[in-house]
Amino acid sequence: MGAINGKDFIDRLNQMDTEIWYDGNRIEGKISEHPAFKGLLQTKASLYDLQYDLGIKEEMTYLSPETEEPIGLSYLQPKTKEDLQKRRKMMEHWARHTGGMLGRSPDYMNTAVMSFASSAVLLTGRENCFPENIQRLYERARKNDLAFTHTFITPQVNRSQFYFEYSNEPISAKVIDKNEKGIIIKGARLLATQGGLTDEILVYTVPGVFDADEAFAFSIPTDTNGLKFICRESFVGGNSSFNHPLSSRYEEMDSIVVFDHVLVPWDQVFFYNNVEAANDFMYRSSFHPFAKHQVVTRQVVKTEFILGLAELLVQTINVSEYQHIQEKLSEIIIGLETMKALLEKSENDAELDEWGYMRPSILPLQVASNMFPRIYPRFSEIIQLIGASGMVTLPTEDDFHSNIRADLDLYLQGANRSAPDRVKIFRLAWDLTMSSFGTRQTQYERYFFGDPIRLSSTLYKSYPKDKHVGVICEFLNLKSNA
Amino acid sequence: MGAINGKDFIDRLNQMDTEIWYDGNRIEGKISEHPAFKGLLQTKASLYDLQYDLGIKEEMTYLSPETEEPIGLSYLQPKTKEDLQKRRKMMEHWARHTGGMLGRSPDYMNTAVMSFASSAVLLTGRENCFPENIQRLYERARKNDLAFTHTFITPQVNRSQFYFEYSNEPISAKVIDKNEKGIIIKGARLLATQGGLTDEILVYTVPGVFDADEAFAFSIPTDTNGLKFICRESFVGGNSSFNHPLSSRYEEMDSIVVFDHVLVPWDQVFFYNNVEAANDFMYRSSFHPFAKHQVVTRQVVKTEFILGLAELLVQTINVSEYQHIQEKLSEIIIGLETMKALLEKSENDAELDEWGYMRPSILPLQVASNMFPRIYPRFSEIIQLIGASGMVTLPTEDDFHSNIRADLDLYLQGANRSAPDRVKIFRLAWDLTMSSFGTRQTQYERYFFGDPIRLSSTLYKSYPKDKHVGVICEFLNLKSNA
Amino acid sequence: MGAINGKDFIDRLNQMDTEIWYDGNRIEGKISEHPAFKGLLQTKASLYDLQYDLGIKEEMTYLSPETEEPIGLSYLQPKTKEDLQKRRKMMEHWARHTGGMLGRSPDYMNTAVMSFASSAVLLTGRENCFPENIQRLYERARKNDLAFTHTFITPQVNRSQFYFEYSNEPISAKVIDKNEKGIIIKGARLLATQGGLTDEILVYTVPGVFDADEAFAFSIPTDTNGLKFICRESFVGGNSSFNHPLSSRYEEMDSIVVFDHVLVPWDQVFFYNNVEAANDFMYRSSFHPFAKHQVVTRQVVKTEFILGLAELLVQTINVSEYQHIQEKLSEIIIGLETMKALLEKSENDAELDEWGYMRPSILPLQVASNMFPRIYPRFSEIIQLIGASGMVTLPTEDDFHSNIRADLDLYLQGANRSAPDRVKIFRLAWDLTMSSFGTRQTQYERYFFGDPIRLSSTLYKSYPKDKHVGVICEFLNLKSNA
Amino acid sequence: MGAINGKDFIDRLNQMDTEIWYDGNRIEGKISEHPAFKGLLQTKASLYDLQYDLGIKEEMTYLSPETEEPIGLSYLQPKTKEDLQKRRKMMEHWARHTGGMLGRSPDYMNTAVMSFASSAVLLTGRENCFPENIQRLYERARKNDLAFTHTFITPQVNRSQFYFEYSNEPISAKVIDKNEKGIIIKGARLLATQGGLTDEILVYTVPGVFDADEAFAFSIPTDTNGLKFICRESFVGGNSSFNHPLSSRYEEMDSIVVFDHVLVPWDQVFFYNNVEAANDFMYRSSFHPFAKHQVVTRQVVKTEFILGLAELLVQTINVSEYQHIQEKLSEIIIGLETMKALLEKSENDAELDEWGYMRPSILPLQVASNMFPRIYPRFSEIIQLIGASGMVTLPTEDDFHSNIRADLDLYLQGANRSAPDRVKIFRLAWDLTMSSFGTRQTQYERYFFGDPIRLSSTLYKSYPKDKHVGVICEFLNLKSNA
């Protein structure tokens, strides 16, 4: 089968019987027609369609060596720097199509699955580990162009560093039993973006887990028995892309994932009950290098989108002469060029890993992942500071089709823009930074790779500092190793 | 008549035939029942009811010396420091009732009208100035407890410092004609908060106006012929105060104000066609001292609200032990105590003005007005940083009344809080900082007294620096006046 | 005897045989003539002379009720708010005389001694506590107008939170023995400002001490046997007040304090070997309120000095028109007015303590103490940003007395200032922010009350937050106490 | 002759009769033995010696195609990316030898001269332009390995944007006459780093000049008649590299440059009296790309030095466990890796210019030049924040050779370091960030490429934004060109 198109994606999704709860009701009927999901699913479909877009099909897919079918390029296991660049090019296409707004465009999770498979050997011969299941998942995913999400954050009951869960019933999802068919999971995960809107969900544990019951990884179909997705309020502002240019198309939804005695068949389990393997796999696999390569690519595109919008705002109200405006725009430029330089360096410094895959250098990507959660919220603030009071009084599409159109045309024109154009531009700025959709984007980028404070600790601890300390010791005639 | 109650307010408003446009339609029927306004108007009604609340009635009103009716204390022209403190106490009551969320609680505009009247003498004997009309408005307002809004920002067509409007038709509202009945206004103003939801609207010009046609001030009933209010999209998230604890009650609405050949009768005109008077009146009247006294009082209460919420979040997920959390909370504390100290200093340093009114010292209030637009957005950010990923996946009231209640109860509990309590707390945090309502609050505080950059220029220019320069000149044995 | 004058101070100091080490040598001869101390001691002498300056003598001293001698006002135990204001006025005089540059102007330590005496009752009846010795010290100090310094920071060997000293020989100063004459101290303290340049040194322990051997407090003469002061490099730039307007006068010197089997006679011991008393005394005595009242007063004066200098720089190179310059100056103004408002609030909210002394409210002072360590370095940076490249190429006094004077006069003139005046102004700016003297001032203000991170934790923990949490609980209908 | 060694450099300098004024006196005798210059000149000599260091000679020089002599690699006109990398490697060697502390290591100005020659064709055939003189200078410099400085900042009399000099006598250096021998210059320049300490000085005009008399460029020997260098106070703290590890070696001195009717012979004039050429040459020549390539290379090395020192401080007092320390160190790491990525990108994106030279891409270098002036001062602050009170009480080398050595050894030891080692480390930290030398370094990096505010305006204006604006226009269905 290989790479799918949009219709394939929608049809497959509509056939599933997933348990999704939204505002007190279980969703019935075609998921693709539900107002909270329609826009997003159409957008995802349009991404899959790009795989058959004649202009770029060859940049979006590669031919399966076995079947000669086209395969989505995000499944490609890169072996050369050129492969890495091809992967980036493909990711740029998808990111540009969506302004970088989709955290879960298909390439993100496809890359995760690819990286798991590329590192599966790490688990060979270890207790309760089944690397062959990872490989099989990868093959199945590649062949059917499966859509995934994942979930790994535990419920936020108590974030004290001294807290250990001592509930009678599991809160954080745990293996509570196993039998000949598989392992039984009970408990919850805090969050899955696009939870319920994909073919499968990858469930695993972030490093640092202590409890063997929580040390597992597997992938299961979204409509597996006992699996429930509880949505938050939808941030779709409405159907009109004039009024809500972003949320009408890109609102991804996040949901709580409940495992109500979910049976995970043995052949879908990657590992369980092995704390060491759980920690090890996330640290030493190529997940972080490849996932961050995808994320930073997307964030670069998103920053370009922001820069374009900021400059368009500036032109629309003609404020480019102000020094403080110039400084704000240059902040975005500096952020953009820095992210680009770090991304490029990660490719230039890429090296073959022990299993023969070309792994982007993690260090520049780590730096980018420390930086973006700080600069993105500032970009959002800059947009608001440029738009100023103009961000507040914005009429709607219907206003422009009513008797007050002439008033709007006169009073809401921009320096070189008609009133409808000016309002479109400001509504986009508003949707990006001030709507519920926009603030969720901000929070999302802020926490994409976890707590920023922990990210900076990790960077400090993992960074090779000895050489630089040695230089100072030599300069001062000290022994280097005190 | 004197101080009104909530029912009086609502009834009066419903009787008016104001032209308000919302999403392409002119609003028909009782304004108090429209979903976009219902919550706000009930809240305002509850504020008026406080004037008859037995516990605090005496702190909310004073007795008219003439009629012995109770009068809203915001109309009191203070002559002593005690009067100022009484005024503050009254404003605190209203602010506490609404968490400081209402920029246009009645005391704001009542104070403005009071300050205009207290400085009207400034206009005596000047060309095209009618101070007696200000006095009459004040008396009418005080007697009928009128609700006001105001509008002064010109349309944002072009914000270049070199831009002068050269349109055939006026864009910025202008006097285009006058006759024996009054002056005729055509054009628009960018923004009136609660525009259309008050008895009258005060229209005037901010200092810096060049064009005599724009140098005017007056007050007219909201349903004056030719006056149109064009609303933005409503940020009411819904009726449920569980889901949208703030927007369901405090969404004030902003609207564009269109003057379509509006006739302002002579006896409602304060001045027109007098640039010097226009600039002078805003600089030298007591408007800024009194208005800022009200605003800073409200902002102090709002900051207390934020501090309480931040600490409650911290307790709910039990993160008070983290040094970076302590630092963030202490930032809010520092902001709060600073604002309080400045407010208190403005009262301590108050002096009688030339017309015998006790005017709060403007300098500490100016400092507070420079500070709050910077710290408020940071407070919003701090709330988001404490809440972290917990801000994203929040179920709704209906979810708690459905079959998944047990799941929610288990998985969304807090450290010492039940799941519904925890969700309420987080939804409040979200509504305050991440909903469309919340971001509009942030933008509103950021620009309350105008462009922050201009505010800091004004502070620099108006601050008495000579004494301090003199100290240095003496220290260095330089001539002080170079 | 009572209040001394400058000559008294110098003579007394020169008669002591204090062991001070400077750059490898023990200092011999009159301390007042040593190049590293001369300027500072003359400055201190001039402060004491102010006690007899006819214009302000009455604001600098009060009459001893017993002897009718004039007593330095910093020894006054305030019993009314007026007393507090008198104290502040006196402190302002001393601070203004020195631009707020002296961290150890006599009022600082006099205030400390006064506060110890005013709280000595706290120690009554407790083991190893001798409150009567505190009282006696206070009386002796007041009568003789003694000059003090103090020391409390332990050596910075290892700042890990898990470090406990396990050296054979004491590193941090400890009681190592006691006999009929007194207690024996061995070990060191990291830092005493003006160490060796005062009559006595107050030695005590900051709260948080665990080891009973370190839980002590006493005061001893500077030339006590076994007491050594080891100076750092002097930051006096030279004698010329043209070249080094600040360091030539205000360089206070810091020294390491070594206790080499120092015998502290019993009648000078305040307490020893009582961890609880040590912690308690610092927390519950009036030391912090009174000391912070002095410090914030001085910092306000210093900020006025900075504002005057910043504005003079701006005028000298004529850059007041730039918006970013205006913003920077307004930052200083905001800092100044905020510090003033907090200081005033601490006096307004002062209350009598349990022993009848009028204690300034600690909260506003705590806020100021959290703020100043952040804004002072920024003020220093602002001065550098205004001065820009003009801070770098500054000729000396001798250059102006040489053959190149005409060149300097032409090329170094300011917008409205002669070249010598311009150079004086810039040299002051440099000395305040970029000389070794200036950067030590910055570091000093940054750490005046200890680690800023700990300060903000303390503020958070000690701040009364319950009322504000209660408001939110009420708003959300939650139980307040979860 | 080709590349010189240290002795060649010193001998040549000592033979010149340069007019240098220091503290009111004209310097007599060997410049290399003057206390203010000795350390710096020895350091520069050691850099030249590296050209003959057997280990790296081949990375420091290339063979002249004509004479087969070794030539300093900074004179190499790069034609390939490999050439660029060779140049960088050479610059890294010099920068590492000096911790990146020398703003005027020889490669900086050699690169400037090389870039001028590589772009001289720009001036061909233009009025009052003599490109052949540039070429000849380059050849002479390359052959004799001449040392240069340059000067371009005008005196800071009045920095208003509306100021035009209207003095009777020129203040800013101007052509006041010309004759058959050359042009006559009178006036001053604010600053030349190492002014008077090099063979020649390059004098030119920064873009933006209006006055034709100021539109010139030339190079003259340092001891040209009428040329005077007026030094600022020296920041050499003393000879001891224990006490002043940086200033004893790297204090470069800055001086005011006075032109007292200096005759510039025609064959040394590059151009004069041609405003257009002056502006054009600086914008379009390869000066900025090559100079910034050198500067960013040096700044990367300096940042490595800072990181090494910061980490060594952390280890010395054992504070690596603190989250805020980790965050501060990670800030330095992020800065370092970002600068490295930008530098590398400038090489990867290098392109041949119209004259066949491989020019580094200017954009990433511009971004780095906008960034470093902001992060360097923060790095300095971070060092101070880590060192805390330990930065203040630092004994001297002589203290360690005196009777108090045992005290120092005991009380000033570090967590894993002896007292002398600990003091050395802290003295280095102090010299880098708090000595007069250190703060001048900070100011220097802050203004290396001019006013940071102008730098960010330039970045904004020159950045290609149209493509990004186009994306938004397309997204919103707007016409791209409004």
PDB file of C-alpha atoms in Angstrom, chain D residues 34-194:
ATOM      1  CA  HIS D  34      56.949  51.364  29.836  1.00  0.00           C
ATOM      2  CA  PRO D  35      54.855  49.806  32.630  1.00  0.00           C
ATOM      3  CA  ALA D  36      51.612  50.671  30.862  1.00  0.00           C
ATOM      4  CA  PHE D  37      52.607  48.856  27.666  1.00  0.00           C
ATOM      5  CA  LYS D  38      55.193  46.267  28.605  1.00  0.00           C
ATOM      6  CA  GLY D  39      52.757  43.433  29.228  1.00  0.00           C
ATOM      7  CA  LEU D  40      50.720  44.034  26.122  1.00  0.00           C
ATOM      8  CA  LEU D  41      53.754  44.294  23.871  1.00  0.00           C
ATOM      9  CA  GLN D  42      55.236  41.099  25.257  1.00  0.00           C
ATOM     10  CA  THR D  43      51.928  39.408  24.582  1.00  0.00           C
ATOM     11  CA  LYS D  44      51.847  40.705  21.034  1.00  0.00           C
ATOM     12  CA  ALA D  45      55.439  39.588  20.566  1.00  0.00           C
ATOM     13  CA  SER D  46      54.424  36.114  21.745  1.00  0.00           C
ATOM     14  CA  LEU D  47      51.700  36.095  19.105  1.00  0.00           C
ATOM     15  CA  TYR D  48      54.232  36.878  16.390  1.00  0.00           C
ATOM     16  CA  ASP D  49      56.488  34.160  17.787  1.00  0.00           C
ATOM     17  CA  LEU D  50      53.670  31.680  17.202  1.00  0.00           C
ATOM     18  CA  GLN D  51      54.274  32.256  13.498  1.00  0.00           C
ATOM     19  CA  TYR D  52      57.545  30.404  13.975  1.00  0.00           C
ATOM     20  CA  ASP D  53      56.301  27.865  16.505  1.00  0.00           C
ATOM     21  CA  LEU D  54      57.187  24.555  14.913  1.00  0.00           C
ATOM     22  CA  GLY D  55      54.000  22.880  16.013  1.00  0.00           C
ATOM     23  CA  ILE D  56      51.683  25.273  14.239  1.00  0.00           C
ATOM     24  CA  LYS D  57      53.833  27.342  11.906  1.00  0.00           C
ATOM     25  CA  GLU D  58      52.106  25.796   8.937  1.00  0.00           C
ATOM     26  CA  GLU D  59      48.745  26.788  10.254  1.00  0.00           C
ATOM     27  CA  MET D  60      49.898  30.324  10.981  1.00  0.00           C
ATOM     28  CA  THR D  61      51.568  31.190   7.677  1.00  0.00           C
ATOM     29  CA  TYR D  62      51.484  30.441   3.981  1.00  0.00           C
ATOM     30  CA  LEU D  63      54.297  30.640   1.472  1.00  0.00           C
ATOM     31  CA  SER D  64      54.437  33.699  -0.700  1.00  0.00           C
ATOM     32  CA  PRO D  65      53.917  32.557  -4.277  1.00  0.00           C
ATOM     33  CA  GLU D  66      56.535  35.064  -5.383  1.00  0.00           C
ATOM     34  CA  THR D  67      59.232  34.965  -2.748  1.00  0.00           C
ATOM     35  CA  GLU D  68      58.478  31.664  -1.045  1.00  0.00           C
ATOM     36  CA  GLU D  69      58.793  33.461   2.275  1.00  0.00           C
ATOM     37  CA  PRO D  70      56.270  32.571   4.954  1.00  0.00           C
ATOM     38  CA  ILE D  71      53.496  35.163   5.119  1.00  0.00           C
ATOM     39  CA  GLY D  72      51.098  35.630   8.004  1.00  0.00           C
ATOM     40  CA  LEU D  73      47.901  33.805   7.114  1.00  0.00           C
ATOM     41  CA  SER D  74      45.737  36.769   8.044  1.00  0.00           C
ATOM     42  CA  TYR D  75      46.983  38.362   4.838  1.00  0.00           C
ATOM     43  CA  LEU D  76      45.674  35.505   2.733  1.00  0.00           C
ATOM     44  CA  GLN D  77      42.979  36.542   0.263  1.00  0.00           C
ATOM     45  CA  PRO D  78      40.661  33.537   0.441  1.00  0.00           C
ATOM     46  CA  LYS D  79      39.394  32.046  -2.776  1.00  0.00           C
ATOM     47  CA  THR D  80      37.844  28.842  -1.443  1.00  0.00           C
ATOM     48  CA  LYS D  81      35.946  27.748   1.601  1.00  0.00           C
ATOM     49  CA  GLU D  82      39.065  25.872   2.659  1.00  0.00           C
ATOM     50  CA  ASP D  83      40.934  29.167   2.638  1.00  0.00           C
ATOM     51  CA  LEU D  84      38.302  30.587   4.936  1.00  0.00           C
ATOM     52  CA  GLN D  85      38.672  27.663   7.296  1.00  0.00           C
ATOM     53  CA  LYS D  86      42.447  28.033   7.262  1.00  0.00           C
ATOM     54  CA  ARG D  87      42.040  31.654   8.143  1.00  0.00           C
ATOM     55  CA  ARG D  88      39.736  30.729  11.003  1.00  0.00           C
ATOM     56  CA  LYS D  89      42.140  28.118  12.315  1.00  0.00           C
ATOM     57  CA  MET D  90      44.941  30.700  12.367  1.00  0.00           C
ATOM     58  CA  MET D  91      42.726  33.206  14.152  1.00  0.00           C
ATOM     59  CA  GLU D  92      41.739  30.570  16.697  1.00  0.00           C
ATOM     60  CA  HIS D  93      45.394  29.951  17.522  1.00  0.00           C
ATOM     61  CA  TRP D  94      45.982  33.612  18.246  1.00  0.00           C
ATOM     62  CA  ALA D  95      42.724  33.984  20.119  1.00  0.00           C
ATOM     63  CA  ARG D  96      43.373  30.914  22.268  1.00  0.00           C
ATOM     64  CA  HIS D  97      46.814  32.204  23.150  1.00  0.00           C
ATOM     65  CA  THR D  98      45.180  35.258  24.705  1.00  0.00           C
ATOM     66  CA  GLY D  99      41.798  33.986  25.880  1.00  0.00           C
ATOM     67  CA  GLY D 100      40.214  36.129  23.168  1.00  0.00           C
ATOM     68  CA  MET D 101      41.065  39.228  25.230  1.00  0.00           C
ATOM     69  CA  LEU D 102      42.852  41.162  22.503  1.00  0.00           C
ATOM     70  CA  GLY D 103      40.491  43.144  20.325  1.00  0.00           C
ATOM     71  CA  ARG D 104      43.505  44.193  18.275  1.00  0.00           C
ATOM     72  CA  SER D 105      45.400  40.974  17.875  1.00  0.00           C
ATOM     73  CA  PRO D 106      47.273  41.405  14.581  1.00  0.00           C
ATOM     74  CA  ASP D 107      44.813  39.346  12.554  1.00  0.00           C
ATOM     75  CA  TYR D 108      42.049  41.890  13.077  1.00  0.00           C
ATOM     76  CA  MET D 109      43.733  44.732  11.255  1.00  0.00           C
ATOM     77  CA  ASN D 110      45.591  42.493   8.815  1.00  0.00           C
ATOM     78  CA  THR D 111      42.192  41.205   7.798  1.00  0.00           C
ATOM     79  CA  ALA D 112      40.928  44.754   7.408  1.00  0.00           C
ATOM     80  CA  VAL D 113      43.843  45.659   5.140  1.00  0.00           C
ATOM     81  CA  MET D 114      43.355  42.443   3.167  1.00  0.00           C
ATOM     82  CA  SER D 115      39.652  43.160   2.728  1.00  0.00           C
ATOM     83  CA  PHE D 116      40.340  46.719   1.588  1.00  0.00           C
ATOM     84  CA  ALA D 117      42.739  45.440  -1.048  1.00  0.00           C
ATOM     85  CA  SER D 118      40.319  42.732  -2.124  1.00  0.00           C
ATOM     86  CA  SER D 119      37.660  45.355  -2.807  1.00  0.00           C
ATOM     87  CA  ALA D 120      39.836  48.189  -4.079  1.00  0.00           C
ATOM     88  CA  VAL D 121      38.446  47.796  -7.586  1.00  0.00           C
ATOM     89  CA  LEU D 122      35.273  49.383  -6.276  1.00  0.00           C
ATOM     90  CA  LEU D 123      37.065  52.716  -6.323  1.00  0.00           C
ATOM     91  CA  THR D 124      38.502  52.454  -9.825  1.00  0.00           C
ATOM     92  CA  GLY D 125      37.891  55.477 -11.935  1.00  0.00           C
ATOM     93  CA  ARG D 126      36.075  57.463  -9.285  1.00  0.00           C
ATOM     94  CA  GLU D 127      36.903  61.008  -8.416  1.00  0.00           C
ATOM     95  CA  ASN D 128      39.597  61.516  -5.790  1.00  0.00           C
ATOM     96  CA  CYS D 129      39.981  57.762  -5.400  1.00  0.00           C
ATOM     97  CA  PHE D 130      43.300  55.910  -5.550  1.00  0.00           C
ATOM     98  CA  PRO D 131      42.674  52.181  -5.377  1.00  0.00           C
ATOM     99  CA  GLU D 132      46.271  51.527  -6.376  1.00  0.00           C
ATOM    100  CA  ASN D 133      47.385  53.007  -3.040  1.00  0.00           C
ATOM    101  CA  ILE D 134      45.303  50.453  -1.204  1.00  0.00           C
ATOM    102  CA  GLN D 135      46.846  47.661  -3.189  1.00  0.00           C
ATOM    103  CA  ARG D 136      50.328  49.007  -2.523  1.00  0.00           C
ATOM    104  CA  LEU D 137      49.654  49.283   1.194  1.00  0.00           C
ATOM    105  CA  TYR D 138      48.445  45.701   1.233  1.00  0.00           C
ATOM    106  CA  GLU D 139      51.582  44.484  -0.487  1.00  0.00           C
ATOM    107  CA  ARG D 140      53.841  46.441   1.809  1.00  0.00           C
ATOM    108  CA  ALA D 141      51.961  45.252   4.875  1.00  0.00           C
ATOM    109  CA  ARG D 142      52.027  41.631   3.788  1.00  0.00           C
ATOM    110  CA  LYS D 143      55.709  41.768   2.937  1.00  0.00           C
ATOM    111  CA  ASN D 144      56.744  43.447   6.192  1.00  0.00           C
ATOM    112  CA  ASP D 145      54.061  41.971   8.431  1.00  0.00           C
ATOM    113  CA  LEU D 146      53.141  45.467   9.551  1.00  0.00           C
ATOM    114  CA  ALA D 147      51.112  46.021  12.683  1.00  0.00           C
ATOM    115  CA  PHE D 148      48.132  48.352  12.426  1.00  0.00           C
ATOM    116  CA  THR D 149      45.426  49.941  14.379  1.00  0.00           C
ATOM    117  CA  HIS D 150      42.578  52.061  13.059  1.00  0.00           C
ATOM    118  CA  THR D 151      40.384  54.917  14.164  1.00  0.00           C
ATOM    119  CA  PHE D 152      36.956  56.034  13.022  1.00  0.00           C
ATOM    120  CA  ILE D 153      34.819  57.315  15.932  1.00  0.00           C
ATOM    121  CA  THR D 154      34.353  61.075  16.000  1.00  0.00           C
ATOM    122  CA  PRO D 155      34.620  63.045  19.276  1.00  0.00           C
ATOM    123  CA  GLN D 156      31.541  62.741  21.457  1.00  0.00           C
ATOM    124  CA  VAL D 157      30.855  66.463  21.816  1.00  0.00           C
ATOM    125  CA  ASN D 158      27.171  66.261  21.069  1.00  0.00           C
ATOM    126  CA  ARG D 159      25.316  63.129  20.066  1.00  0.00           C
ATOM    127  CA  SER D 160      21.999  64.740  19.174  1.00  0.00           C
ATOM    128  CA  GLN D 161      20.709  63.621  15.801  1.00  0.00           C
ATOM    129  CA  PHE D 162      20.247  67.271  14.928  1.00  0.00           C
ATOM    130  CA  TYR D 163      23.807  68.298  15.739  1.00  0.00           C
ATOM    131  CA  PHE D 164      26.120  69.563  13.058  1.00  0.00           C
ATOM    132  CA  GLU D 165      29.550  70.710  14.001  1.00  0.00           C
ATOM    133  CA  TYR D 166      29.909  74.454  13.574  1.00  0.00           C
ATOM    134  CA  SER D 167      33.140  75.029  15.448  1.00  0.00           C
ATOM    135  CA  ASN D 168      35.714  77.513  14.143  1.00  0.00           C
ATOM    136  CA  GLU D 169      38.397  74.943  14.382  1.00  0.00           C
ATOM    137  CA  PRO D 170      37.676  71.404  13.231  1.00  0.00           C
ATOM    138  CA  ILE D 171      36.853  69.044  16.060  1.00  0.00           C
ATOM    139  CA  SER D 172      36.195  65.903  14.082  1.00  0.00           C
ATOM    140  CA  ALA D 173      39.270  65.217  11.892  1.00  0.00           C
ATOM    141  CA  LYS D 174      38.933  66.890   8.471  1.00  0.00           C
ATOM    142  CA  VAL D 175      40.879  67.622   5.331  1.00  0.00           C
ATOM    143  CA  ILE D 176      41.635  71.310   5.777  1.00  0.00           C
ATOM    144  CA  ASP D 177      44.011  71.741   2.906  1.00  0.00           C
ATOM    145  CA  LYS D 178      45.915  69.945   0.180  1.00  0.00           C
ATOM    146  CA  ASN D 179      49.119  70.669  -1.720  1.00  0.00           C
ATOM    147  CA  GLU D 180      51.417  68.921  -4.114  1.00  0.00           C
ATOM    148  CA  LYS D 181      52.669  66.610  -1.396  1.00  0.00           C
ATOM    149  CA  GLY D 182      49.350  65.456  -0.082  1.00  0.00           C
ATOM    150  CA  ILE D 183      46.308  66.314   2.026  1.00  0.00           C
ATOM    151  CA  ILE D 184      46.447  68.093   5.385  1.00  0.00           C
ATOM    152  CA  ILE D 185      44.369  66.738   8.272  1.00  0.00           C
ATOM    153  CA  LYS D 186      43.352  68.620  11.395  1.00  0.00           C
ATOM    154  CA  GLY D 187      41.051  67.516  14.191  1.00  0.00           C
ATOM    155  CA  ALA D 188      40.647  64.434  16.311  1.00  0.00           C
ATOM    156  CA  ARG D 189      39.229  60.975  16.548  1.00  0.00           C
ATOM    157  CA  LEU D 190      37.833  59.743  19.819  1.00  0.00           C
ATOM    158  CA  LEU D 191      39.566  56.470  20.120  1.00  0.00           C
ATOM    159  CA  ALA D 192      42.233  54.168  18.787  1.00  0.00           C
ATOM    160  CA  THR D 193      42.837  50.954  20.674  1.00  0.00           C
ATOM    161  CA  GLN D 194      46.588  50.273  20.825  1.00  0.00           C
TER     162      GLN D 194
END
